[in-house]
Amino acid sequence: MKSRITPVCLLLLSVIAVFAQSTPEAWTGNARWDVRINDLLGKMTLEEKVGQLVQLSSQDFVTGPATSSDVMAEIRASHAGSMLNVTGAAYSRKLQTVAVKETRLGVPMIFGYDVIHGFRTVFPIPLGQAASFDMQAIEASERISANEATSAGIHWTFSPMVDIARDPRWGRMAEGSGEDTYLGIQIAKARIHGFQGDDLSKNDTMLACAKHFAAYGAAQAGRDYFTTEVSERTMREDYLPPFRACVDAGVGSFMAAFNDLNGLPASANPWLLKTILRQEWGFRGFVVSDWGSVNELKYHGVAATGKDAARVAFNAGVEMDMESKLYYPNLVTLVKEGLVSEESIRVAVGRVLAAKAKLGLLDDPFRYTDEAREKATILSPDNLEAARDLARRTFVLLQNLNGTLPVKKDAKIALVGPLADAAKDQIGCWHGRGDPKDSVTLRAAFAATFGDRLVYARGCDVRSDDTSGFADAVAAAKKADVVVAVVGESEDMSGEGHSRAELGLPGRQAQLLAELRKTGKPIAALVMCGRALTLESVLPLADSWLVLWHPGTMAGPAVVDVVTGAYSPSGKLPVTFPRSVGQIPIFYNHKNTGRPQPAGERVQYRSNYIDSPNSPLFPFGFGLSYSKFTYDNLRLSSKKLREGDAEIKVTVTLKNAGNVDADEVAQFYVRDLVGSVTRPVRELKGFQKLHLKKGEKRDVTFTLTPADLAFWRADMTYGTEPGRFEVFVGGDSDATLSGSFELLK
Ligand code: NOJ
């Protein structure tokens, strides 16, 4: 049917338009705040408006290549709507006082900070947290982090980082949830809810920021800041959904990424920032650049000058400039020259003011600057206990020959290795205001537990070639019943700007393990790391391998819990552990190819290597327990799922068939066998972390709706296609217990 615009329609439309103009614009949904924002927008000069779009770093603490400036003078001149790296109730009060009392309109600043895995109480690195598969514990950790950070004057965290990372060379894998989109979505939601709570205006909740938009984790060769080339289909299937989930969860802000995406840097990319984020997803918060990413448009080669970079970034949809110092005064000039619209500046400022209003800052700019609260909150015993509890849930047991772990009750322990007494390394990269002085190291916690049944020797450094400590380590091993060797990466080997080309144990650590092996004593190797490592060659050098990631402030007590058996390991790998760097990128949900390798055997003219198996060393989702779990009796509520039907239920019987009470993460995977485009060999569609007593059996049910089976079809519409699907349930992504059903139109 043809639509026709009649004169009556036109009249109605113009009445609506006039009415809309005379109604104050709705920025927050709260009439009182909206009136205030509209009033401020009406009073602000263009210069003051642009000032709201500028974010400067405190000069005392910087998290990027700093440029110097007289911050106080900038605030006084209304040229700083926001600051980052301002921490402490007293300091933030001092700066806020200048913004509120010494500027014409007294608009408070919003203070942002990288609260990535804790503020002062440091939780495990996000990748470790992902290994817990424990959404409640993750959300609780962000609640605590928000409470600590807000007590120290911070309103806004640059978290969660929801970049999918399939290349462990990339050091920032540490900051995210690993390789899987479904897991990434669940964690993104938990984190946002943890930070923002139900009411942003409470003084213990803070604004979250989804970063880095987008595909930053797909850096070529795993080298940080490097180019990304990702097809629109892969963007929409794999990289974008966690960001979309952030919008749906009500995240208050987005950060544009550094990377060049298919020829257009993310900080200059209207397809990302306007078409997807605003038009398709309806995001109503504001977008901040990454540190200096506006200025870097010059080096990408899409802007000739700083002014040009400001124009390109702002017009693409970057509303606040973090530390490039290019928005003021360039945007003022660009508006005057007609190259940036004044209306778009007004809208951007409205969005920033809306965030300030929602945080309660327009009502009381000093509500987050209470030193007494700060003192009572930071590092409280409850916070530390939560950090210990989450840490022990993140450890992944890769191998446990001869039941080496847990150690026997009266065993004599040799604690060796460069990371056994490493207060700074254990808190990992991006540790906020975490202070190594607060760390309880493994050595301290082991000493408190084992007393004079403990001998300690460092053995070697993480990275140097010095082997002079080997003799002491070997002597310690000879005196003990079991060796606990704490090896891996130091905190400065992952995180921003810390990519690696080799992923083995650095320095002389493998050699140290080889020397210890010669003593014939049982060895448990505990690995601190910020990524997946290639451990194949060192695996035989220890009986047990336990991945600790970087566990945070309470690493020591958490490790004692697991080493003594008070808590059975329950973590599962959120990233595939490759055999070699040559297998990278390697991830479980790859495509089948036209020449798949049959059952792990190398066959000529098939998709395989001549010098390596295709399989990883440890697959996504893998992790052992001190107990043993079995999966049986998979049944489906129906063999057919019709488009209109609500759901299909897949049930298995899980049994704790071992001798200890323990947690298990039951995982549910689906494979779409035939589609209009190729589909992954399997995809995670559900998981449950369950506690089962020894001998206990329990039915575990996963529910699937047609919406769970939708994908980007050949014509780039999103939806389902009828056909056969396989389902798999088990303890890792190689699960073999399976069934199938048919999706009918
Ligand atoms: C650069 C990082 O990429 C980003 O994640 C962080 O939030 C900012 N610096 C601020 O420190």
PDB file of N, CA, C and O in Angstrom, residues 33-74:
ATOM      1  N   TRP A  33      15.601  17.429  36.884  1.00  0.00           N
ATOM      2  CA  TRP A  33      16.947  17.503  36.301  1.00  0.00           C
ATOM      3  C   TRP A  33      16.899  18.050  34.881  1.00  0.00           C
ATOM      4  O   TRP A  33      17.769  18.815  34.466  1.00  0.00           O
ATOM      5  N   ASP A  34      15.890  17.621  34.128  1.00  0.00           N
ATOM      6  CA  ASP A  34      15.810  18.070  32.732  1.00  0.00           C
ATOM      7  C   ASP A  34      15.659  19.592  32.650  1.00  0.00           C
ATOM      8  O   ASP A  34      16.275  20.250  31.807  1.00  0.00           O
ATOM      9  N   VAL A  35      14.859  20.147  33.554  1.00  0.00           N
ATOM     10  CA  VAL A  35      14.685  21.610  33.573  1.00  0.00           C
ATOM     11  C   VAL A  35      16.041  22.264  33.851  1.00  0.00           C
ATOM     12  O   VAL A  35      16.455  23.216  33.193  1.00  0.00           O
ATOM     13  N   ARG A  36      16.753  21.711  34.806  1.00  0.00           N
ATOM     14  CA  ARG A  36      18.056  22.282  35.188  1.00  0.00           C
ATOM     15  C   ARG A  36      19.046  22.210  34.006  1.00  0.00           C
ATOM     16  O   ARG A  36      19.767  23.163  33.725  1.00  0.00           O
ATOM     17  N   ILE A  37      19.045  21.065  33.325  1.00  0.00           N
ATOM     18  CA  ILE A  37      19.980  20.901  32.199  1.00  0.00           C
ATOM     19  C   ILE A  37      19.628  21.880  31.088  1.00  0.00           C
ATOM     20  O   ILE A  37      20.499  22.565  30.538  1.00  0.00           O
ATOM     21  N   ASN A  38      18.356  21.977  30.773  1.00  0.00           N
ATOM     22  CA  ASN A  38      17.949  22.904  29.714  1.00  0.00           C
ATOM     23  C   ASN A  38      18.287  24.343  30.093  1.00  0.00           C
ATOM     24  O   ASN A  38      18.712  25.143  29.251  1.00  0.00           O
ATOM     25  N   ASP A  39      18.123  24.637  31.378  1.00  0.00           N
ATOM     26  CA  ASP A  39      18.438  25.979  31.855  1.00  0.00           C
ATOM     27  C   ASP A  39      19.941  26.259  31.681  1.00  0.00           C
ATOM     28  O   ASP A  39      20.349  27.299  31.157  1.00  0.00           O
ATOM     29  N   LEU A  40      20.758  25.259  32.080  1.00  0.00           N
ATOM     30  CA  LEU A  40      22.214  25.436  31.935  1.00  0.00           C
ATOM     31  C   LEU A  40      22.592  25.592  30.463  1.00  0.00           C
ATOM     32  O   LEU A  40      23.399  26.453  30.105  1.00  0.00           O
ATOM     33  N   LEU A  41      22.006  24.748  29.627  1.00  0.00           N
ATOM     34  CA  LEU A  41      22.337  24.827  28.190  1.00  0.00           C
ATOM     35  C   LEU A  41      21.968  26.191  27.630  1.00  0.00           C
ATOM     36  O   LEU A  41      22.668  26.747  26.772  1.00  0.00           O
ATOM     37  N   GLY A  42      20.892  26.741  28.150  1.00  0.00           N
ATOM     38  CA  GLY A  42      20.463  28.067  27.689  1.00  0.00           C
ATOM     39  C   GLY A  42      21.440  29.148  28.117  1.00  0.00           C
ATOM     40  O   GLY A  42      21.653  30.132  27.399  1.00  0.00           O
ATOM     41  N   LYS A  43      22.046  28.967  29.282  1.00  0.00           N
ATOM     42  CA  LYS A  43      22.933  30.018  29.811  1.00  0.00           C
ATOM     43  C   LYS A  43      24.370  29.908  29.313  1.00  0.00           C
ATOM     44  O   LYS A  43      25.122  30.878  29.331  1.00  0.00           O
ATOM     45  N   MET A  44      24.770  28.712  28.914  1.00  0.00           N
ATOM     46  CA  MET A  44      26.188  28.502  28.579  1.00  0.00           C
ATOM     47  C   MET A  44      26.588  29.200  27.293  1.00  0.00           C
ATOM     48  O   MET A  44      25.856  29.144  26.299  1.00  0.00           O
ATOM     49  N   THR A  45      27.777  29.777  27.312  1.00  0.00           N
ATOM     50  CA  THR A  45      28.346  30.276  26.053  1.00  0.00           C
ATOM     51  C   THR A  45      28.842  29.062  25.264  1.00  0.00           C
ATOM     52  O   THR A  45      28.999  27.968  25.828  1.00  0.00           O
ATOM     53  N   LEU A  46      29.145  29.283  23.998  1.00  0.00           N
ATOM     54  CA  LEU A  46      29.690  28.180  23.191  1.00  0.00           C
ATOM     55  C   LEU A  46      30.988  27.672  23.829  1.00  0.00           C
ATOM     56  O   LEU A  46      31.229  26.463  23.919  1.00  0.00           O
ATOM     57  N   GLU A  47      31.799  28.593  24.324  1.00  0.00           N
ATOM     58  CA  GLU A  47      33.075  28.210  24.947  1.00  0.00           C
ATOM     59  C   GLU A  47      32.828  27.323  26.169  1.00  0.00           C
ATOM     60  O   GLU A  47      33.499  26.313  26.374  1.00  0.00           O
ATOM     61  N   GLU A  48      31.859  27.715  26.985  1.00  0.00           N
ATOM     62  CA  GLU A  48      31.571  26.920  28.190  1.00  0.00           C
ATOM     63  C   GLU A  48      31.024  25.542  27.804  1.00  0.00           C
ATOM     64  O   GLU A  48      31.327  24.543  28.461  1.00  0.00           O
ATOM     65  N   LYS A  49      30.249  25.521  26.750  1.00  0.00           N
ATOM     66  CA  LYS A  49      29.729  24.215  26.311  1.00  0.00           C
ATOM     67  C   LYS A  49      30.888  23.318  25.882  1.00  0.00           C
ATOM     68  O   LYS A  49      30.980  22.157  26.302  1.00  0.00           O
ATOM     69  N   VAL A  50      31.762  23.846  25.062  1.00  0.00           N
ATOM     70  CA  VAL A  50      32.882  23.016  24.596  1.00  0.00           C
ATOM     71  C   VAL A  50      33.729  22.565  25.787  1.00  0.00           C
ATOM     72  O   VAL A  50      34.202  21.418  25.835  1.00  0.00           O
ATOM     73  N   GLY A  51      33.881  23.429  26.769  1.00  0.00           N
ATOM     74  CA  GLY A  51      34.634  23.057  27.982  1.00  0.00           C
ATOM     75  C   GLY A  51      34.085  21.792  28.628  1.00  0.00           C
ATOM     76  O   GLY A  51      34.837  20.973  29.171  1.00  0.00           O
ATOM     77  N   GLN A  52      32.773  21.610  28.576  1.00  0.00           N
ATOM     78  CA  GLN A  52      32.159  20.409  29.164  1.00  0.00           C
ATOM     79  C   GLN A  52      32.592  19.137  28.437  1.00  0.00           C
ATOM     80  O   GLN A  52      32.447  18.038  28.948  1.00  0.00           O
ATOM     81  N   LEU A  53      33.108  19.295  27.236  1.00  0.00           N
ATOM     82  CA  LEU A  53      33.476  18.126  26.421  1.00  0.00           C
ATOM     83  C   LEU A  53      34.965  17.802  26.520  1.00  0.00           C
ATOM     84  O   LEU A  53      35.487  16.987  25.763  1.00  0.00           O
ATOM     85  N   VAL A  54      35.623  18.474  27.470  1.00  0.00           N
ATOM     86  CA  VAL A  54      37.068  18.276  27.623  1.00  0.00           C
ATOM     87  C   VAL A  54      37.335  17.485  28.902  1.00  0.00           C
ATOM     88  O   VAL A  54      36.798  17.801  29.959  1.00  0.00           O
ATOM     89  N   GLN A  55      38.157  16.449  28.772  1.00  0.00           N
ATOM     90  CA  GLN A  55      38.591  15.704  29.955  1.00  0.00           C
ATOM     91  C   GLN A  55      40.098  15.789  30.085  1.00  0.00           C
ATOM     92  O   GLN A  55      40.838  15.463  29.148  1.00  0.00           O
ATOM     93  N   LEU A  56      40.557  16.245  31.253  1.00  0.00           N
ATOM     94  CA  LEU A  56      41.998  16.385  31.497  1.00  0.00           C
ATOM     95  C   LEU A  56      42.429  15.392  32.559  1.00  0.00           C
ATOM     96  O   LEU A  56      41.641  15.033  33.436  1.00  0.00           O
ATOM     97  N   SER A  57      43.691  14.999  32.497  1.00  0.00           N
ATOM     98  CA  SER A  57      44.195  14.090  33.537  1.00  0.00           C
ATOM     99  C   SER A  57      44.822  14.880  34.666  1.00  0.00           C
ATOM    100  O   SER A  57      45.447  15.916  34.447  1.00  0.00           O
ATOM    101  N   SER A  58      44.657  14.360  35.871  1.00  0.00           N
ATOM    102  CA  SER A  58      45.433  14.887  36.983  1.00  0.00           C
ATOM    103  C   SER A  58      46.901  14.700  36.617  1.00  0.00           C
ATOM    104  O   SER A  58      47.278  13.701  35.989  1.00  0.00           O
ATOM    105  N   GLN A  59      47.730  15.628  37.018  1.00  0.00           N
ATOM    106  CA  GLN A  59      49.144  15.522  36.665  1.00  0.00           C
ATOM    107  C   GLN A  59      49.909  14.615  37.641  1.00  0.00           C
ATOM    108  O   GLN A  59      51.028  14.218  37.384  1.00  0.00           O
ATOM    109  N   ASP A  60      49.273  14.273  38.778  1.00  0.00           N
ATOM    110  CA  ASP A  60      49.984  13.465  39.780  1.00  0.00           C
ATOM    111  C   ASP A  60      50.047  12.002  39.391  1.00  0.00           C
ATOM    112  O   ASP A  60      50.868  11.240  39.874  1.00  0.00           O
ATOM    113  N   PHE A  61      49.110  11.595  38.587  1.00  0.00           N
ATOM    114  CA  PHE A  61      48.979  10.171  38.290  1.00  0.00           C
ATOM    115  C   PHE A  61      48.488  10.099  36.860  1.00  0.00           C
ATOM    116  O   PHE A  61      47.433  10.633  36.544  1.00  0.00           O
ATOM    117  N   VAL A  62      49.257   9.500  35.974  1.00  0.00           N
ATOM    118  CA  VAL A  62      48.833   9.499  34.571  1.00  0.00           C
ATOM    119  C   VAL A  62      48.760   8.063  34.048  1.00  0.00           C
ATOM    120  O   VAL A  62      49.492   7.198  34.491  1.00  0.00           O
ATOM    121  N   THR A  63      47.850   7.850  33.111  1.00  0.00           N
ATOM    122  CA  THR A  63      47.686   6.503  32.554  1.00  0.00           C
ATOM    123  C   THR A  63      47.836   6.532  31.041  1.00  0.00           C
ATOM    124  O   THR A  63      47.186   5.797  30.324  1.00  0.00           O
ATOM    125  N   GLY A  64      48.703   7.434  30.562  1.00  0.00           N
ATOM    126  CA  GLY A  64      48.962   7.534  29.135  1.00  0.00           C
ATOM    127  C   GLY A  64      50.053   8.561  28.933  1.00  0.00           C
ATOM    128  O   GLY A  64      50.539   9.149  29.907  1.00  0.00           O
ATOM    129  N   PRO A  65      50.451   8.807  27.681  1.00  0.00           N
ATOM    130  CA  PRO A  65      51.491   9.805  27.424  1.00  0.00           C
ATOM    131  C   PRO A  65      50.985  11.207  27.752  1.00  0.00           C
ATOM    132  O   PRO A  65      50.211  11.789  26.997  1.00  0.00           O
ATOM    133  N   ALA A  66      51.371  11.721  28.912  1.00  0.00           N
ATOM    134  CA  ALA A  66      50.786  12.968  29.412  1.00  0.00           C
ATOM    135  C   ALA A  66      51.313  14.201  28.683  1.00  0.00           C
ATOM    136  O   ALA A  66      52.449  14.234  28.240  1.00  0.00           O
ATOM    137  N   THR A  67      50.445  15.182  28.578  1.00  0.00           N
ATOM    138  CA  THR A  67      50.862  16.490  28.086  1.00  0.00           C
ATOM    139  C   THR A  67      50.660  17.426  29.258  1.00  0.00           C
ATOM    140  O   THR A  67      49.669  17.304  29.969  1.00  0.00           O
ATOM    141  N   SER A  68      51.578  18.338  29.492  1.00  0.00           N
ATOM    142  CA  SER A  68      51.441  19.147  30.698  1.00  0.00           C
ATOM    143  C   SER A  68      50.463  20.293  30.463  1.00  0.00           C
ATOM    144  O   SER A  68      50.287  20.776  29.358  1.00  0.00           O
ATOM    145  N   SER A  69      49.783  20.669  31.542  1.00  0.00           N
ATOM    146  CA  SER A  69      48.945  21.857  31.456  1.00  0.00           C
ATOM    147  C   SER A  69      48.659  22.326  32.871  1.00  0.00           C
ATOM    148  O   SER A  69      48.801  21.567  33.829  1.00  0.00           O
ATOM    149  N   ASP A  70      48.255  23.579  32.978  1.00  0.00           N
ATOM    150  CA  ASP A  70      47.904  24.115  34.279  1.00  0.00           C
ATOM    151  C   ASP A  70      46.439  23.767  34.507  1.00  0.00           C
ATOM    152  O   ASP A  70      45.522  24.499  34.122  1.00  0.00           O
ATOM    153  N   VAL A  71      46.237  22.612  35.138  1.00  0.00           N
ATOM    154  CA  VAL A  71      44.881  22.076  35.271  1.00  0.00           C
ATOM    155  C   VAL A  71      43.973  23.038  36.025  1.00  0.00           C
ATOM    156  O   VAL A  71      42.821  23.276  35.629  1.00  0.00           O
ATOM    157  N   MET A  72      44.498  23.626  37.098  1.00  0.00           N
ATOM    158  CA  MET A  72      43.671  24.550  37.893  1.00  0.00           C
ATOM    159  C   MET A  72      43.177  25.706  37.028  1.00  0.00           C
ATOM    160  O   MET A  72      42.017  26.112  37.116  1.00  0.00           O
ATOM    161  N   ALA A  73      44.079  26.234  36.209  1.00  0.00           N
ATOM    162  CA  ALA A  73      43.694  27.364  35.347  1.00  0.00           C
ATOM    163  C   ALA A  73      42.624  26.926  34.356  1.00  0.00           C
ATOM    164  O   ALA A  73      41.663  27.653  34.084  1.00  0.00           O
ATOM    165  N   GLU A  74      42.758  25.703  33.848  1.00  0.00           N
ATOM    166  CA  GLU A  74      41.762  25.193  32.887  1.00  0.00           C
ATOM    167  C   GLU A  74      40.399  25.050  33.565  1.00  0.00           C
ATOM    168  O   GLU A  74      39.370  25.377  32.979  1.00  0.00           O
TER     169      GLU A  74
END
